[in-house]
Amino acid sequence: MSRREQLHRLRRVGAVQAIMFCVYPAYQMLFTRASRTLYEIPVLMILPIVRLVLKLMFTRAAAHKEDMIPVQVVFTVDFFDAFYFASFIQSLSPLALASVMAIDLLQTASEIHELRQRAQRILSRISRLPTMEQQNDDLLDAVKEMCNRVDILGIQFTKTTQVRSCIYHQLSDEGRGLLDKLERYLCTKSSSNLYQHNLKTLSRVAFNVNDVVPNNQTSKAKWIKCCFRGKAAVEPVFSKPPLISSPRIEDTMSEMQKSASRKQSAVNTSIVLQEALEVLFTSECLVLSEYMEVIVPTVYGIFVLVMIRLPSAQYHTELTGVNCDNVISVVSRIFAYALMEFGSFIILAVLKRKTCGIKALYQLAFVLETQTLFVQSTLMMWILLTLTYRVVHFGCDFTFRFEWIKLST
């Protein structure tokens, strides 16, 4: 990959992050105007739409690193969404807060139900494969067993299928051997497909050109005519004995049917594997999203609880109207929301383990362990930027009145 292409991809990701820095403060200004009015709930419902649009934009910008899409999207877009929503909780009316919590619970329940249905459907299809020996209730183990039998099942991988990850992972000997086996299978399959393509091309060329050898007087003229016109002369054949094929027609038809059946079985197996990988990808995104919705409100509540006791609290615009007397009531609403999200995370983990055989805690631990540097640096950067972004020393006033300038002069 050229340096120009790398710079172009980095610029696209940076552009999406810059858009977030503009969109969320603008939305905060809109929500501040609509707070405690009839437009509070409709304006609040815009936030999930903003999150969805930004997720799609970020996914498209970071599509070249497919393995890092969940962690990049969640620890960027979901962080901003959870942080700004946590800062809105202290000014929400009880009706709006109850509506938001009910909608969030319904959304989580629908996502779990859809994930369960897809996983059960895939597991049932995997169990019906002819080479699978036993019923497997763990989706990850079932996918691993399919990959171990990739040569027997004849799985046809797409061009976008990647065996190696774009980031380094510490693998066991068994996992390293499985990846080597998949790479050898892909190389063998691509070479076989290339050979069949060349063979078909040569066969078409051989059937288009007349192979009848003419006499010595006209051979040179016909060769020149064929080269200049690009066509071969067609001559009738008068007396040729009929060709007698060695196999019978019934045997040939049965072989063709068996070949078509094997190809159809390979296609079906490939579809099952692709759907299983999509379910695992979606499951990882859900786990990380629920994790962020628990961590961010908790961190923000601790920040408010500590900052209100410092002399610099008067310069933070999000702490307007909050003092040492009412800080407990404000923080209790934030912690209540974080506790509700923690309960949602526990329900998600239990149902995924029970119905899909997917261990949510293992998925979360895998991401936090293998991408520790990215997760810690990203969280620290976004927390420092978003918390200091609202300090009046930086000239940020989302009401666009700048009354603090008049008071200082």
mmCIF file of C-alpha atoms in Angstrom, residues 18 251 297 301 310 321 324 394 402:
data_model
loop_
_atom_site.group_PDB
_atom_site.id
_atom_site.type_symbol
_atom_site.label_atom_id
_atom_site.label_comp_id
_atom_site.label_asym_id
_atom_site.label_seq_id
_atom_site.Cartn_x
_atom_site.Cartn_y
_atom_site.Cartn_z
ATOM 1 C CA ALA A 18 -13.901 16.209 13.362
ATOM 2 C CA ASP A 251 -23.308 -42.554 -15.824
ATOM 3 C CA PRO A 297 -21.831 7.273 33.089
ATOM 4 C CA GLY A 301 -20.709 10.616 37.886
ATOM 5 C CA LEU A 310 -12.996 21.983 43.849
ATOM 6 C CA GLY A 321 -26.821 24.902 38.958
ATOM 7 C CA CYS A 324 -22.585 20.638 47.254
ATOM 8 C CA PHE A 394 -11.460 27.859 26.238
ATOM 9 C CA PHE A 402 -20.748 34.759 26.064
#
